[in-house]
Amino acid sequence: MKYLDKFIEIPKLPFILSGIIFISSLIFLSTNKYAAEQTQIQHRAMAFAFLVGKSSDDLTVYARYYVTTKNPVWREKFEEVLKIRAGEMPDKKGIQKSLVEKAKEIDFSKDELNIYESAVKQSNIIAGRETEAFKLIADMRSGKSYNAEIDEVKAQELMFGNEYQRHKNEIMATIGKFHDTVKKRTDEKIALSNTIEWCLVTLINMCLLLLVMALKHKEELERKPVRRIVKKKPVRRVVVKPKQLPSSP
């Protein structure tokens, strides 16, 4: 307690503590905002992963519909999705950018962007198989096919075979890897931000406690009556000289 009393009696201590509290509060707000930004990146990663997966599934559905029904409407829808993904057509929001270009606008790391681009490329590769099936159907409809039945089976195999499903699984696995990589990185940053925030809250509370103690101690000192010390005037000592007796004749 002796050392604590000396500490809280430092004249400028309230100002020092107030400054620490102010700066710590600013850092806390900044850290909290940073954690919120990391959470937002997680949400965007989920949205971009969904975008690739959804568009890939749409391509599969439209391609299979076209191969099965031979209705050109499904091929038109298929081509439309491809053009939107490639940035050749605006999407529903009116944005005309490729999937990769949109992803580059987000604060993803280089490795994360590479994984995302790999997922898009894999989806484009499987689209090549779908286009190959379309050519077989087009040849059958135009009479260029040497054997329509064989080409029909080939087109069906391209769209429904094990090889096609393997490619689809690879796409989904890469999309999942992209999302998990982003989430792991941002989770680590969020955890670090939470640790910093906890330390700042502890520091602010300690400073508030010391500030209250310092102000209370100062208030108590001001309430104590001041003892006035009266200085005594020095007493002047008078030396009385003995009277001289008259000398005898």
Coordinates of C-alpha atoms in Angstrom, one line a residue:
M1 CA 0.0 0.0 0.0
K2 CA 2.9 2.3 0.7
Y3 CA 4.1 2.1 -2.9
L4 CA 0.5 2.4 -4.2
D5 CA 0.0 5.6 -2.2
K6 CA 3.2 7.0 -3.6
F7 CA 2.1 6.1 -7.1
I8 CA -1.4 7.6 -7.0
E9 CA 0.1 10.8 -5.5
I10 CA 2.0 11.5 -8.7
P11 CA 0.8 15.0 -9.6
K12 CA 0.1 14.3 -13.3
L13 CA -1.2 10.8 -12.9
P14 CA -4.9 11.6 -13.7
F15 CA -3.8 13.2 -17.0
I16 CA -1.6 10.2 -17.9
L17 CA -4.4 7.7 -17.1
S18 CA -6.9 9.7 -19.1
G19 CA -4.6 9.7 -22.1
I20 CA -4.1 6.0 -21.8
I21 CA -7.8 5.4 -21.7
F22 CA -8.4 7.7 -24.7
I23 CA -5.8 6.0 -26.8
S24 CA -6.8 2.5 -25.8
S25 CA -10.4 3.3 -26.7
L26 CA -9.4 4.5 -30.2
I27 CA -7.4 1.3 -30.7
F28 CA -10.3 -0.8 -29.4
L29 CA -12.7 0.8 -32.0
S30 CA -10.1 0.3 -34.7
T31 CA -9.6 -3.4 -33.8
N32 CA -13.4 -3.9 -33.6
K33 CA -13.8 -2.5 -37.1
Y34 CA -11.0 -4.7 -38.4
A35 CA -12.7 -7.8 -37.0
A36 CA -15.9 -6.8 -38.6
E37 CA -14.1 -6.4 -41.9
Q38 CA -12.7 -9.9 -41.6
T39 CA -16.2 -11.2 -41.0
Q40 CA -17.4 -9.4 -44.1
I41 CA -14.7 -11.0 -46.1
Q42 CA -15.9 -14.4 -44.9
H43 CA -19.4 -13.6 -46.0
R44 CA -18.1 -12.5 -49.4
A45 CA -16.0 -15.6 -49.8
M46 CA -19.1 -17.7 -49.1
A47 CA -21.0 -15.6 -51.7
F48 CA -18.3 -16.0 -54.3
A49 CA -18.0 -19.8 -53.7
F50 CA -21.8 -20.0 -54.0
L51 CA -21.6 -18.0 -57.3
V52 CA -19.2 -20.4 -58.9
G53 CA -21.1 -23.5 -57.7
K54 CA -24.5 -22.1 -58.7
S55 CA -23.4 -21.1 -62.2
S56 CA -21.6 -24.4 -62.6
D57 CA -24.8 -26.3 -61.6
D58 CA -26.9 -24.0 -63.9
L59 CA -24.6 -24.9 -66.8
T60 CA -24.9 -28.6 -66.0
V61 CA -28.7 -28.4 -65.8
Y62 CA -29.1 -26.4 -69.1
A63 CA -26.6 -28.7 -70.9
R64 CA -28.4 -31.8 -69.8
Y65 CA -31.8 -30.4 -70.7
Y66 CA -30.5 -29.5 -74.2
V67 CA -28.9 -32.9 -74.8
T68 CA -32.1 -34.6 -73.6
T69 CA -34.8 -32.5 -75.2
K70 CA -32.8 -30.9 -78.1
N71 CA -34.7 -27.7 -77.3
P72 CA -32.5 -24.7 -78.4
V73 CA -33.8 -22.6 -75.5
W74 CA -31.7 -24.5 -73.1
R75 CA -28.6 -24.0 -75.2
E76 CA -29.3 -20.2 -75.2
K77 CA -29.5 -20.2 -71.5
F78 CA -26.3 -22.1 -71.3
E79 CA -24.5 -19.6 -73.5
E80 CA -25.9 -16.7 -71.5
V81 CA -24.5 -18.1 -68.2
L82 CA -21.1 -18.6 -69.9
K83 CA -21.0 -15.0 -71.2
I84 CA -22.0 -13.6 -67.8
R85 CA -19.3 -15.6 -66.1
A86 CA -16.7 -14.4 -68.6
G87 CA -17.7 -10.8 -68.3
E88 CA -19.1 -10.6 -71.9
M89 CA -22.6 -9.8 -70.6
P90 CA -23.8 -7.9 -67.6
D91 CA -25.3 -9.9 -64.7
K92 CA -28.6 -9.2 -63.0
K93 CA -27.1 -6.3 -61.2
G94 CA -25.9 -4.8 -64.4
I95 CA -22.2 -5.5 -63.6
Q96 CA -20.2 -6.7 -66.6
K97 CA -17.1 -8.3 -65.1
S98 CA -15.8 -11.9 -65.0
L99 CA -16.0 -13.9 -61.8
V100 CA -12.2 -13.6 -61.3
E101 CA -12.3 -9.8 -61.9
K102 CA -15.0 -9.5 -59.2
A103 CA -13.0 -11.6 -56.8
K104 CA -9.9 -9.5 -57.3
E105 CA -11.8 -6.5 -55.9
I106 CA -12.2 -8.2 -52.6
D107 CA -9.4 -8.4 -50.0
F108 CA -8.5 -12.1 -50.8
S109 CA -4.9 -13.2 -50.6
K110 CA -3.0 -14.2 -53.7
D111 CA -3.2 -17.9 -52.8
E112 CA -7.0 -17.6 -52.2
L113 CA -7.4 -15.9 -55.6
N114 CA -5.4 -18.7 -57.3
I115 CA -7.7 -21.3 -55.7
Y116 CA -10.7 -19.4 -56.9
E117 CA -9.4 -19.0 -60.4
S118 CA -8.6 -22.7 -60.5
A119 CA -12.3 -23.5 -59.6
V120 CA -13.5 -21.2 -62.4
K121 CA -11.0 -22.8 -64.9
Q122 CA -12.2 -26.3 -63.9
S123 CA -15.8 -25.2 -64.4
N124 CA -14.8 -23.9 -67.9
I125 CA -13.1 -27.2 -68.7
I126 CA -16.3 -29.1 -68.0
A127 CA -18.2 -26.6 -70.1
G128 CA -16.0 -27.7 -72.9
R129 CA -17.3 -31.2 -72.5
E130 CA -20.8 -29.8 -72.6
T131 CA -20.1 -27.9 -75.7
E132 CA -18.7 -31.1 -77.3
A133 CA -22.0 -32.8 -76.5
F134 CA -23.8 -29.9 -78.1
K135 CA -21.8 -30.4 -81.3
L136 CA -22.9 -34.0 -81.5
I137 CA -26.5 -32.9 -81.1
A138 CA -26.1 -30.2 -83.8
D139 CA -24.6 -32.7 -86.2
M140 CA -27.5 -35.1 -85.6
R141 CA -30.0 -32.3 -86.3
S142 CA -28.3 -31.1 -89.4
G143 CA -27.8 -34.6 -90.8
K144 CA -24.0 -34.5 -90.6
S145 CA -23.9 -37.4 -88.2
Y146 CA -22.8 -40.7 -89.6
N147 CA -24.6 -42.6 -86.9
A148 CA -27.2 -40.7 -84.9
E149 CA -27.7 -43.4 -82.4
I150 CA -24.0 -43.7 -81.6
D151 CA -23.7 -39.9 -81.3
E152 CA -26.7 -39.8 -79.1
V153 CA -25.1 -42.2 -76.7
K154 CA -21.8 -40.2 -76.8
A155 CA -23.6 -37.0 -76.0
Q156 CA -25.4 -38.7 -73.1
E157 CA -22.1 -40.1 -71.8
L158 CA -20.4 -36.8 -72.0
M159 CA -23.2 -35.3 -69.8
F160 CA -24.1 -38.1 -67.5
G161 CA -21.0 -40.4 -67.4
N162 CA -18.6 -41.0 -64.5
E163 CA -16.0 -38.8 -66.1
Y164 CA -18.4 -35.8 -66.0
Q165 CA -19.3 -36.5 -62.4
R166 CA -15.6 -36.7 -61.5
H167 CA -15.0 -33.2 -62.9
K168 CA -18.0 -31.9 -61.1
N169 CA -16.7 -33.3 -57.8
E170 CA -13.3 -31.6 -58.4
I171 CA -15.0 -28.3 -59.0
M172 CA -17.0 -28.5 -55.8
A173 CA -13.9 -29.6 -53.8
T174 CA -11.9 -26.6 -55.1
I175 CA -14.7 -24.3 -54.3
G176 CA -14.8 -25.7 -50.8
K177 CA -11.0 -25.3 -50.4
F178 CA -11.3 -21.7 -51.4
H179 CA -14.0 -21.0 -48.8
D180 CA -12.1 -23.0 -46.1
T181 CA -8.8 -21.2 -46.8
V182 CA -10.4 -17.8 -46.5
K183 CA -12.3 -18.7 -43.4
K184 CA -9.2 -20.1 -41.7
R185 CA -7.2 -16.9 -42.4
T186 CA -9.9 -14.6 -41.3
D187 CA -10.7 -16.7 -38.2
E188 CA -7.1 -16.3 -37.1
K189 CA -7.2 -12.6 -37.5
I190 CA -10.6 -12.3 -35.7
A191 CA -9.2 -14.4 -32.9
L192 CA -6.1 -12.1 -32.6
S193 CA -8.4 -9.0 -32.7
N194 CA -10.5 -10.5 -29.9
T195 CA -7.4 -11.1 -27.8
I196 CA -6.3 -7.5 -28.3
E197 CA -9.7 -6.2 -27.5
W198 CA -9.7 -8.2 -24.2
C199 CA -6.3 -6.8 -23.3
L200 CA -7.5 -3.3 -24.1
V201 CA -10.6 -3.7 -22.0
T202 CA -8.5 -4.9 -19.1
L203 CA -6.1 -2.0 -19.4
I204 CA -9.0 0.5 -19.6
N205 CA -10.6 -0.9 -16.5
M206 CA -7.3 -0.8 -14.6
C207 CA -6.7 2.8 -15.6
L208 CA -10.2 3.7 -14.6
L209 CA -9.7 2.1 -11.2
L210 CA -6.4 3.9 -10.6
L211 CA -8.0 7.2 -11.8
V212 CA -10.8 6.9 -9.3
M213 CA -8.3 6.1 -6.6
A214 CA -6.1 9.0 -7.5
L215 CA -9.0 11.5 -7.6
K216 CA -10.4 10.1 -4.3
H217 CA -7.0 10.3 -2.6
K218 CA -6.6 13.9 -3.8
E219 CA -10.1 14.8 -2.5
E220 CA -9.2 13.3 0.9
L221 CA -6.0 15.3 1.0
E222 CA -7.9 18.5 0.3
R223 CA -10.5 17.8 3.0
K224 CA -7.8 17.4 5.8
P225 CA -7.4 20.5 7.9
V226 CA -4.0 22.2 7.4
R227 CA -2.0 22.6 10.5
R228 CA -0.6 26.1 10.7
I229 CA 2.8 26.2 12.3
V230 CA 3.4 29.4 14.2
K231 CA 7.0 30.3 14.3
K232 CA 8.1 31.6 17.6
K233 CA 10.1 34.8 17.5
P234 CA 13.5 34.4 18.9
V235 CA 13.8 35.8 22.5
R236 CA 16.4 38.4 22.9
R237 CA 18.4 37.8 26.0
V238 CA 19.3 40.9 27.8
V239 CA 22.5 40.7 29.6
V240 CA 22.5 42.9 32.7
K241 CA 25.9 44.1 33.6
P242 CA 26.6 44.3 37.3
K243 CA 26.9 47.8 38.7
Q244 CA 30.4 48.8 39.6
L245 CA 30.8 49.8 43.2
P246 CA 32.5 53.1 43.8
S247 CA 36.1 52.7 44.8
S248 CA 37.1 53.7 48.4
P249 CA 39.3 56.8 48.9

